[in-house]
PDB file of C-alpha atoms in Angstrom:
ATOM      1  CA  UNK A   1      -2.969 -28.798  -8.226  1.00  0.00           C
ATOM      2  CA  UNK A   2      -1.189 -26.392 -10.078  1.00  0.00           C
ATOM      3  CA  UNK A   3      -4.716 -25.625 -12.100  1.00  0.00           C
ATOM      4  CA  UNK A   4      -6.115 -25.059  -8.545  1.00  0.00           C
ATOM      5  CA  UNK A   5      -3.533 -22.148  -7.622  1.00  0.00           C
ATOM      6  CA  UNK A   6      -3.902 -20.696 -10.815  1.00  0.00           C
ATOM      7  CA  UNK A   7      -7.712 -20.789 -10.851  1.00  0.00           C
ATOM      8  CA  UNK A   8      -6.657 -19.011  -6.635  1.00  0.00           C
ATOM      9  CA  UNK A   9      -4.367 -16.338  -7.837  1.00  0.00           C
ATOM     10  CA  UNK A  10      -6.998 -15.556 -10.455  1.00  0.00           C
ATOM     11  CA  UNK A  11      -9.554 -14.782  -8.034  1.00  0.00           C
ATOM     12  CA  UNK A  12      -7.086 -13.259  -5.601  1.00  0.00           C
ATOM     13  CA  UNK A  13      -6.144 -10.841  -8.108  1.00  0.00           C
ATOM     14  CA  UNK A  14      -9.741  -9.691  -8.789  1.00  0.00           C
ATOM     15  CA  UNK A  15     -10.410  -9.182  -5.043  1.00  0.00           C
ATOM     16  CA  UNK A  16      -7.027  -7.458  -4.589  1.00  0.00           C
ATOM     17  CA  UNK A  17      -9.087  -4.916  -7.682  1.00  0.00           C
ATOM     18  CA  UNK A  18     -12.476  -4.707  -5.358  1.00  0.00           C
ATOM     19  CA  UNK A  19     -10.766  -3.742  -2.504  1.00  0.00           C
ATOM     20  CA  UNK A  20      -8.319  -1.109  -3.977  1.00  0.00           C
ATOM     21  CA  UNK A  21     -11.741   0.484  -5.316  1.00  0.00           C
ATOM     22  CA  UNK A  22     -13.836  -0.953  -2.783  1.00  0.00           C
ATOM     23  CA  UNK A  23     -17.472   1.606  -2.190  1.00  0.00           C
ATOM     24  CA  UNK A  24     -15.835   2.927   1.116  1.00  0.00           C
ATOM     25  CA  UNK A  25     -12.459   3.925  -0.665  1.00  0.00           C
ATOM     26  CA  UNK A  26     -14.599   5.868  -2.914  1.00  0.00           C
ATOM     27  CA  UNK A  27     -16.789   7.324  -0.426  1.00  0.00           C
ATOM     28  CA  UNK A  28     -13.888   8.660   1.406  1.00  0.00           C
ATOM     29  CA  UNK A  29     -12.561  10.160  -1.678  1.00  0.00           C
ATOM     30  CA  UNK A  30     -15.771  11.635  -2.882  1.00  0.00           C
ATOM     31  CA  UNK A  31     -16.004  13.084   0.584  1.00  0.00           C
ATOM     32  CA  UNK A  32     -12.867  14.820  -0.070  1.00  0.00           C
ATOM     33  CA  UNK A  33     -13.972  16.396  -2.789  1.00  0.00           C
ATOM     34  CA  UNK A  34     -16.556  17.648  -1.196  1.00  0.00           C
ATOM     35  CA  UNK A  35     -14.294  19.109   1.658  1.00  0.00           C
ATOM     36  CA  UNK A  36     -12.493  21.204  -0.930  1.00  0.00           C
ATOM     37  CA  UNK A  37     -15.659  22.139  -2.710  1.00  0.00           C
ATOM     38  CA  UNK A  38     -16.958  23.654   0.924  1.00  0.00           C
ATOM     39  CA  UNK A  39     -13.544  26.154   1.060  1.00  0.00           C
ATOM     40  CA  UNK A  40     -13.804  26.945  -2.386  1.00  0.00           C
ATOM     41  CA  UNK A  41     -11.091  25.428  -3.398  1.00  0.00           C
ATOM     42  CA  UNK A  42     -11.125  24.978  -7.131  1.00  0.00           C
ATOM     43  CA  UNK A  43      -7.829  24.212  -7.491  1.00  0.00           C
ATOM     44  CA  UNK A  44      -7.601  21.546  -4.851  1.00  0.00           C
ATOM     45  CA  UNK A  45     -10.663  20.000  -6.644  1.00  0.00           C
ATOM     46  CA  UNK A  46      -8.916  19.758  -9.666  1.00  0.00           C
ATOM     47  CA  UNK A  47      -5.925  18.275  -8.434  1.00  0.00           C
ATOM     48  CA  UNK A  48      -7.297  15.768  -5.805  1.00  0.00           C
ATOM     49  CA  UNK A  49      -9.919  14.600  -8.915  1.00  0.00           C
ATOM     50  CA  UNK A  50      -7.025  14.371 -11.326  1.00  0.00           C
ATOM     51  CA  UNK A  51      -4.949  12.348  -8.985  1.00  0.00           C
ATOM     52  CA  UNK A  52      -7.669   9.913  -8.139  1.00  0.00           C
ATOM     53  CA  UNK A  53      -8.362   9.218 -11.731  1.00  0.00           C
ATOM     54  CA  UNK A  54      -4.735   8.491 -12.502  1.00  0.00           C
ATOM     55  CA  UNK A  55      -4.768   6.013  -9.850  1.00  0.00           C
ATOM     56  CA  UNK A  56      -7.688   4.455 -11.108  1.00  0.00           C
ATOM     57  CA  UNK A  57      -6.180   4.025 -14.317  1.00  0.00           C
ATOM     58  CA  UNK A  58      -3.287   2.593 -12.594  1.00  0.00           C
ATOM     59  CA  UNK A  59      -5.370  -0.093 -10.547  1.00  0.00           C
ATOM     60  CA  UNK A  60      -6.860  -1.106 -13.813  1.00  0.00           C
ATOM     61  CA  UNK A  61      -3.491  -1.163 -15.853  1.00  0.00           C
ATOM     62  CA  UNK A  62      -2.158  -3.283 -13.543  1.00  0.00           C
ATOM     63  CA  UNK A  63      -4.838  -5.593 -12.651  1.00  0.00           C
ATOM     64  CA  UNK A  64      -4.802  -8.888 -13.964  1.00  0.00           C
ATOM     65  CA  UNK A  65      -0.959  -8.862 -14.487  1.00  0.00           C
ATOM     66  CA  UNK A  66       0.762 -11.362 -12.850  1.00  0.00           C
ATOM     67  CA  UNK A  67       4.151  -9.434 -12.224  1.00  0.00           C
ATOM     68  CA  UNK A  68       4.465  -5.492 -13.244  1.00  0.00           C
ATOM     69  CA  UNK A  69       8.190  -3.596 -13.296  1.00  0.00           C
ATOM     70  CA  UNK A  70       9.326  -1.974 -10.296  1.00  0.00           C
ATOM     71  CA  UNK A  71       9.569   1.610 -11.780  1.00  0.00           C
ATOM     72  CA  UNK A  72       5.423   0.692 -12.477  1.00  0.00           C
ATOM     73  CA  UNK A  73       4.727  -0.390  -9.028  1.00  0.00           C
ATOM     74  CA  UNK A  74       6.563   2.692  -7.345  1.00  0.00           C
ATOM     75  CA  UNK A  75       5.048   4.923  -9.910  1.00  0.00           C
ATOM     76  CA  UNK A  76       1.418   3.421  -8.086  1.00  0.00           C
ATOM     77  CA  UNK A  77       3.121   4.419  -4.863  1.00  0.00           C
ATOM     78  CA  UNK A  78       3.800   7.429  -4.997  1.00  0.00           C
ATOM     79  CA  UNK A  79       0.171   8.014  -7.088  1.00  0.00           C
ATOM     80  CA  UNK A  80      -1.568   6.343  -3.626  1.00  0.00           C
ATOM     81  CA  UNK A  81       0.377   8.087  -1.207  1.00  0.00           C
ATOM     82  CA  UNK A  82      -0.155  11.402  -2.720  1.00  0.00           C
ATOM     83  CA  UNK A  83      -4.151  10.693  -2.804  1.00  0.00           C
ATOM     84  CA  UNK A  84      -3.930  10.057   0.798  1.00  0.00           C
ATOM     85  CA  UNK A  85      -1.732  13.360   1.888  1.00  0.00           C
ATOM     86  CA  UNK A  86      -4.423  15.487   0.293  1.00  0.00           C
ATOM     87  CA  UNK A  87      -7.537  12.980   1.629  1.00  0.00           C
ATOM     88  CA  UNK A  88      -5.514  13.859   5.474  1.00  0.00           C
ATOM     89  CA  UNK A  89      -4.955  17.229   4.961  1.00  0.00           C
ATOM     90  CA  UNK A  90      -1.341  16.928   4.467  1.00  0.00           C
ATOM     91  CA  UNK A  91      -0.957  15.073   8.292  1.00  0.00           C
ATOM     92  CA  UNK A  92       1.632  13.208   6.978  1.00  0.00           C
ATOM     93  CA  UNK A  93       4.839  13.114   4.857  1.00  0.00           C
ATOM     94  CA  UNK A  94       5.919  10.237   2.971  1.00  0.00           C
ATOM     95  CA  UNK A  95       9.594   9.106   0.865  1.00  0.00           C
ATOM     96  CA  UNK A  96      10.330   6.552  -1.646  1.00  0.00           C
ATOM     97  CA  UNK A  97      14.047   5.846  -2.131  1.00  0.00           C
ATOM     98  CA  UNK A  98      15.584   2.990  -4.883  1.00  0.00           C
ATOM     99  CA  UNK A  99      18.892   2.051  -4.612  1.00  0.00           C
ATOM    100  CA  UNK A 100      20.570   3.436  -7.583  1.00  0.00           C
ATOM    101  CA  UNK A 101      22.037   0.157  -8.905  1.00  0.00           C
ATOM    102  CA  UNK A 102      18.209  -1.417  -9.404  1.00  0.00           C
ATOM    103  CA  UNK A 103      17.114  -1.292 -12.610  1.00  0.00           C
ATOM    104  CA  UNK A 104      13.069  -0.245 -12.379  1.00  0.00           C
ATOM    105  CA  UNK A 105      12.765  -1.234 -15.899  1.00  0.00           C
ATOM    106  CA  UNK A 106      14.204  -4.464 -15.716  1.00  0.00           C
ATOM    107  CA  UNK A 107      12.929  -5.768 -12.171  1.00  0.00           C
ATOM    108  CA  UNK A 108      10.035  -7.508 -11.256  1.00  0.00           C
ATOM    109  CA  UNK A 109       7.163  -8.211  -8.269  1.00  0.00           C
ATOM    110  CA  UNK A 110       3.635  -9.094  -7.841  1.00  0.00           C
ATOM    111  CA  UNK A 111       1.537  -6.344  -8.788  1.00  0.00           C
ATOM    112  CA  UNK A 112       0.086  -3.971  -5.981  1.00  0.00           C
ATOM    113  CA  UNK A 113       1.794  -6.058  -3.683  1.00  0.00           C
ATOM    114  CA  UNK A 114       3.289  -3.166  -1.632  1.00  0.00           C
ATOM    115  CA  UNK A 115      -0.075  -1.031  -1.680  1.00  0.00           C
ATOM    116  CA  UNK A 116      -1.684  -2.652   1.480  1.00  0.00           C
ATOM    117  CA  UNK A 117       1.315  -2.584   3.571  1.00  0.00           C
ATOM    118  CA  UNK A 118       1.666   1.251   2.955  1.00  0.00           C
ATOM    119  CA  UNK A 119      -1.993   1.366   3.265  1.00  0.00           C
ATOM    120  CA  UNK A 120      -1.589   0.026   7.141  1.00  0.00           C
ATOM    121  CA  UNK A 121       1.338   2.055   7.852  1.00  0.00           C
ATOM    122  CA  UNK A 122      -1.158   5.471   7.415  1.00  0.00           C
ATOM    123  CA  UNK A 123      -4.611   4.019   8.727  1.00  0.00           C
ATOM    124  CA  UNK A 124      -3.059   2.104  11.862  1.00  0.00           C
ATOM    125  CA  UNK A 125       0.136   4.189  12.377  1.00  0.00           C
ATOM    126  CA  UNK A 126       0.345   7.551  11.491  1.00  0.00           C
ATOM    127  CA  UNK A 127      -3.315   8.457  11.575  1.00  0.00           C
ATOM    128  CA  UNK A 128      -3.273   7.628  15.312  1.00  0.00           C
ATOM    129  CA  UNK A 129      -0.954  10.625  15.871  1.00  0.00           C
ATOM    130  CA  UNK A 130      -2.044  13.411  17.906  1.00  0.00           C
ATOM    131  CA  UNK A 131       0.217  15.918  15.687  1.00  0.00           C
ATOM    132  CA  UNK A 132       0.649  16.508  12.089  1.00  0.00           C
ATOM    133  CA  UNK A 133       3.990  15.257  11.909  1.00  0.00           C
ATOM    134  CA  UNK A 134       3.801  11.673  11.006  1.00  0.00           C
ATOM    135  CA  UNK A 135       5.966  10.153   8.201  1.00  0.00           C
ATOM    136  CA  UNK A 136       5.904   7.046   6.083  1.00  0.00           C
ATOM    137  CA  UNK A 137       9.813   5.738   4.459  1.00  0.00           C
ATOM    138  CA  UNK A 138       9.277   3.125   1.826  1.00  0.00           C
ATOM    139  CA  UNK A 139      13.117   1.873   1.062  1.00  0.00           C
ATOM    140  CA  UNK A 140      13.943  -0.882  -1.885  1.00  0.00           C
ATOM    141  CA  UNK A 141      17.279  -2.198  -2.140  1.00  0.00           C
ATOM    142  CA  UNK A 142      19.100  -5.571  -4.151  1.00  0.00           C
ATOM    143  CA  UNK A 143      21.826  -7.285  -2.204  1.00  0.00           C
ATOM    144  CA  UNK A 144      21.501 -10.665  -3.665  1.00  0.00           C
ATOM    145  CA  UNK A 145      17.482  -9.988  -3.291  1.00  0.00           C
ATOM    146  CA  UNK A 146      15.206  -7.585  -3.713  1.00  0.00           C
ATOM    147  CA  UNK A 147      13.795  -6.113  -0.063  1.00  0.00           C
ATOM    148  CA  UNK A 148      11.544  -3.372   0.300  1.00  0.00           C
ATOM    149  CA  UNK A 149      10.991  -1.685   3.801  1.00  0.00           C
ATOM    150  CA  UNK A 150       7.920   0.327   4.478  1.00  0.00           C
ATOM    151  CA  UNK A 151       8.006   2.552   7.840  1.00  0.00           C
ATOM    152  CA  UNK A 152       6.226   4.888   9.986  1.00  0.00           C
ATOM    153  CA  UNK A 153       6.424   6.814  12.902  1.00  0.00           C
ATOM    154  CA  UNK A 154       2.682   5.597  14.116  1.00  0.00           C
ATOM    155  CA  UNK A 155       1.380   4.448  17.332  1.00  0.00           C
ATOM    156  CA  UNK A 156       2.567   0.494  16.851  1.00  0.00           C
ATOM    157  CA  UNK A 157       1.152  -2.892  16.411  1.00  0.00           C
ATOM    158  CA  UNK A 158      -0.356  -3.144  19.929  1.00  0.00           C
ATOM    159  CA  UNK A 159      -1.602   0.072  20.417  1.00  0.00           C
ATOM    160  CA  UNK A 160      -3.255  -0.089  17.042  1.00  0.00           C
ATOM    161  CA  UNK A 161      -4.499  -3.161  17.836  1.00  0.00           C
ATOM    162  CA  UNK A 162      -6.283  -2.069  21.008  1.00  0.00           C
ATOM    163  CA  UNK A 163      -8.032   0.924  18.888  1.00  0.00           C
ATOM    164  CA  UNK A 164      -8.739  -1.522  16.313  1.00  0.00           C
ATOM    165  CA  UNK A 165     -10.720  -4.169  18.830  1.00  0.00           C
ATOM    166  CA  UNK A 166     -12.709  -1.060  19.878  1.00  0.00           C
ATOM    167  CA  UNK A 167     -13.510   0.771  16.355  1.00  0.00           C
ATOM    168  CA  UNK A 168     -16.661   0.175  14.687  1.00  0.00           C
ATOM    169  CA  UNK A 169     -17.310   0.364  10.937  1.00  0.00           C
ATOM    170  CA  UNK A 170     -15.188  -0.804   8.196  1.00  0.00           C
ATOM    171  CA  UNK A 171     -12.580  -3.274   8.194  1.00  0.00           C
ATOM    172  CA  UNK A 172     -10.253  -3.560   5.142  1.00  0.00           C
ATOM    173  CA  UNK A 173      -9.433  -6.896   4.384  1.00  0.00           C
ATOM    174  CA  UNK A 174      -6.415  -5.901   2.276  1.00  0.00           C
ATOM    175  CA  UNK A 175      -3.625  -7.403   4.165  1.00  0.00           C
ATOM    176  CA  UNK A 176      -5.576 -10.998   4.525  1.00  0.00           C
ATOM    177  CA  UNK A 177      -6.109 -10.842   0.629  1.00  0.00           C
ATOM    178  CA  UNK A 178      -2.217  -9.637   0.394  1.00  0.00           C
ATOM    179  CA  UNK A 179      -0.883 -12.308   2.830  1.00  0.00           C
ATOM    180  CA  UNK A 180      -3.263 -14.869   0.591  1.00  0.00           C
ATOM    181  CA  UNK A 181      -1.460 -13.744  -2.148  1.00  0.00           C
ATOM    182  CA  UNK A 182       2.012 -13.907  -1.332  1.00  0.00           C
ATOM    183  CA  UNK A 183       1.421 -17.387  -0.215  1.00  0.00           C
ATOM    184  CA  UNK A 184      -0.319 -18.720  -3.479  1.00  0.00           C
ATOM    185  CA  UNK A 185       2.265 -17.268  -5.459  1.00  0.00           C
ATOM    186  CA  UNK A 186       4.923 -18.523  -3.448  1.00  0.00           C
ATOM    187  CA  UNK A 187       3.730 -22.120  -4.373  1.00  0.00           C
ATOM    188  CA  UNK A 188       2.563 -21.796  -7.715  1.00  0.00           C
ATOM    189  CA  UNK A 189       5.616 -20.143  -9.028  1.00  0.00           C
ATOM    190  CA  UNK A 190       8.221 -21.409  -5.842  1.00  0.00           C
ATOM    191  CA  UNK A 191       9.375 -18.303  -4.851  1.00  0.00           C
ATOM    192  CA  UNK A 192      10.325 -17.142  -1.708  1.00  0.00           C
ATOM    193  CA  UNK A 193       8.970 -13.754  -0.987  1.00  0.00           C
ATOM    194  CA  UNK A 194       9.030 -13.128   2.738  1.00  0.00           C
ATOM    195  CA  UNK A 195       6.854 -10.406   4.769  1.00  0.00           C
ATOM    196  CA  UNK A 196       8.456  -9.642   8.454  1.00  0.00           C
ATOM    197  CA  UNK A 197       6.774  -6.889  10.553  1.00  0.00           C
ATOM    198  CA  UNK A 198       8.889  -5.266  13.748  1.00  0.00           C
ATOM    199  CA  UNK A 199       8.151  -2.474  15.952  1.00  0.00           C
ATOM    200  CA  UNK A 200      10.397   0.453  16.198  1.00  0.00           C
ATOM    201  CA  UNK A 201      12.142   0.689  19.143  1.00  0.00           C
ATOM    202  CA  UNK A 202      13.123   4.266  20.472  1.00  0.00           C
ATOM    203  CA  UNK A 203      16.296   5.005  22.290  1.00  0.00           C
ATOM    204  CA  UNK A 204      13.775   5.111  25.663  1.00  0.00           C
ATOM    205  CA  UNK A 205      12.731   1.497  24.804  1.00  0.00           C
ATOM    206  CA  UNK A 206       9.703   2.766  23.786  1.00  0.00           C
ATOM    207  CA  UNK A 207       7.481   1.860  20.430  1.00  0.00           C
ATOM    208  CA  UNK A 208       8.064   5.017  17.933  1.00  0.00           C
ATOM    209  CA  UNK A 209       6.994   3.025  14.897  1.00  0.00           C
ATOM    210  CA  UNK A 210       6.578   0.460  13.344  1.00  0.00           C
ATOM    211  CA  UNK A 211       8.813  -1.652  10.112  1.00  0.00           C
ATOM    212  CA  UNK A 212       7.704  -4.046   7.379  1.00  0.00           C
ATOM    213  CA  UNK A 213      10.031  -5.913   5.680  1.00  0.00           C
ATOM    214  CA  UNK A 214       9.054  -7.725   2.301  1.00  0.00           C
ATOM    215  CA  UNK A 215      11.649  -9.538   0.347  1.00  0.00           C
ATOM    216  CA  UNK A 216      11.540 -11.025  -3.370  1.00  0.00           C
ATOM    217  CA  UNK A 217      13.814 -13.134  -5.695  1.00  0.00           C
ATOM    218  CA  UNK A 218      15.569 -10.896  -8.329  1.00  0.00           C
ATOM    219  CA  UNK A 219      14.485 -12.387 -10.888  1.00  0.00           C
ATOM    220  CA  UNK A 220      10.892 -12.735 -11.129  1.00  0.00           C
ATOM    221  CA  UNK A 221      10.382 -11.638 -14.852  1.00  0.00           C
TER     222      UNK A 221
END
C-alpha cells in the first residue's frame, strides 16, 4: 500500500507541474505580452517576460520535491501573484504577512500547495468585481501548528459558482489535483493538514469575500 501512494503522489506531483504550465496558462501570458507590445510598452515587456521566466524556474525548482521551506514557497507566491497583477492590469492588490516568530528557513509544507488556492481566490473572486479594487490577504501563523489563510474580497462561493455553471471554455483542475494531494500525503506520511473554506460575512449579512483556511503539522521536515 504504501508503494501505491508513493507511486500516487509521484504522479500527482507531475500533474500539479502540467497544470501550473498548462498551454492555456501560457497562452494567457503570451497574450499579455502581446498587450504591452500593442502600447509600446518596452518596459512592461521586459518586466512581465522576466517575471514569468522566474516563475518558471521556480515551478521547475520545486517540482518533484516532496516538501520545500516556507521562505521558498512564499517566495513562489509572491512571484505568481505579481504575474497575475500585471496579466489584470493591476485590478487587484495582494499581501503576504509571516508571523515574525516562524522561521521560513526552518519550516516545512508540500510544495505549491498554496498556489491553487490563491489561484481561485483571483479567477473566482476578485476577477468577478465590477471595480478595480479587489484584494487578496494570504496570512501564515504557528500557534502549536502551522495555518495559512488566503482571502479575498470577490463575489463568493455561490455566486462564483453560478458564473462558473454558465462559463464556457477552460476549466482548471488545480484544486481537484490539490485536494488529491493533500489527501495522499495525509496517508502516506500521517499528517493532518486540513483545508476549510468560509464565506466572508459583511456587517449587512452579506457575502464580501471569501476565506481559506489550510493548516499543517510544524514539523514536516
Amino acid at each position: 500500500e504504501i508503494n501505491s501512494l508513493q507511486k500516487k503522489m509521484t504522479e500527482l506531483e507531475q500533474m500539479a507541474l502540467r497544470v501550473q504550465m498548462n498551454p492555456h496558462f501560457i497562452f494567457n501570458s503570451l497574450n499579455s505580452v502581446q498587450h504591452f507590445v500593442m502600447n509600446k510598452d518596452v518596459e512592461g515587456v521586459n518586466r512581465y517576460l522576466g517575471t514569468f521566466a522566474h516563475l518558471v524556474r521556480q515551478t521547475l525548482d520545486n517540482s518533484g520535491r516532496e516538501v520545500i521551506s516556507l521562505g521558498e514557497e512564499v517566495k513562489y507566491l509572491e512571484t505568481y501573484l505579481a504575474l497575475e497583477k500585471m496579466k489584470s492590469d493591476n485590478r487587484f492588490s495582494y499581501a503576504i504577512e509571516v508571523a515574525d516568530s516562524i522561521d521560513v528557513s526552518a519550516t516545512f509544507i508540500p510544495g505549491m500547495i498554496l498556489q491553487p488556492f490563491v489561484e481561485n481566490s483571483i479567477r473566482h473572486g476578485v476577477a468577478y468585481r465590477q471595480t478595480n479594487d479587489g484584494h487578496i490577504r494570504v496570512s501564515i501563523s504557528k500557534n502549536g501548528k502551522l495555518s495559512c489563510r488566503i482571502e479575498d474580497n470577490g463575489i463568493g462561493r455561490a455566486r462564483a459558482g453560478e458564473i462558473k455553471k454558465s462559463a464556457q471554455g477552460y476549466e482548471s483542475k488545480g484544486m481537484a489535483i490539490t485536494m488529491n494531494r493533500i489527501e495522499t500525503f495525509n496517508k502516506l506520511f500521517g499528517t493532518e493538514i486540513a483545508v476549510r473554506v468560509e464565506d466572508i460575512a459583511g456587517s449587512s449579512g452579506n457575502v464580501e469575500g471569501t476565506k481559506v483556511m489550510v493548516d499543517f503539522p510544524v514539523d514536516m521536515e
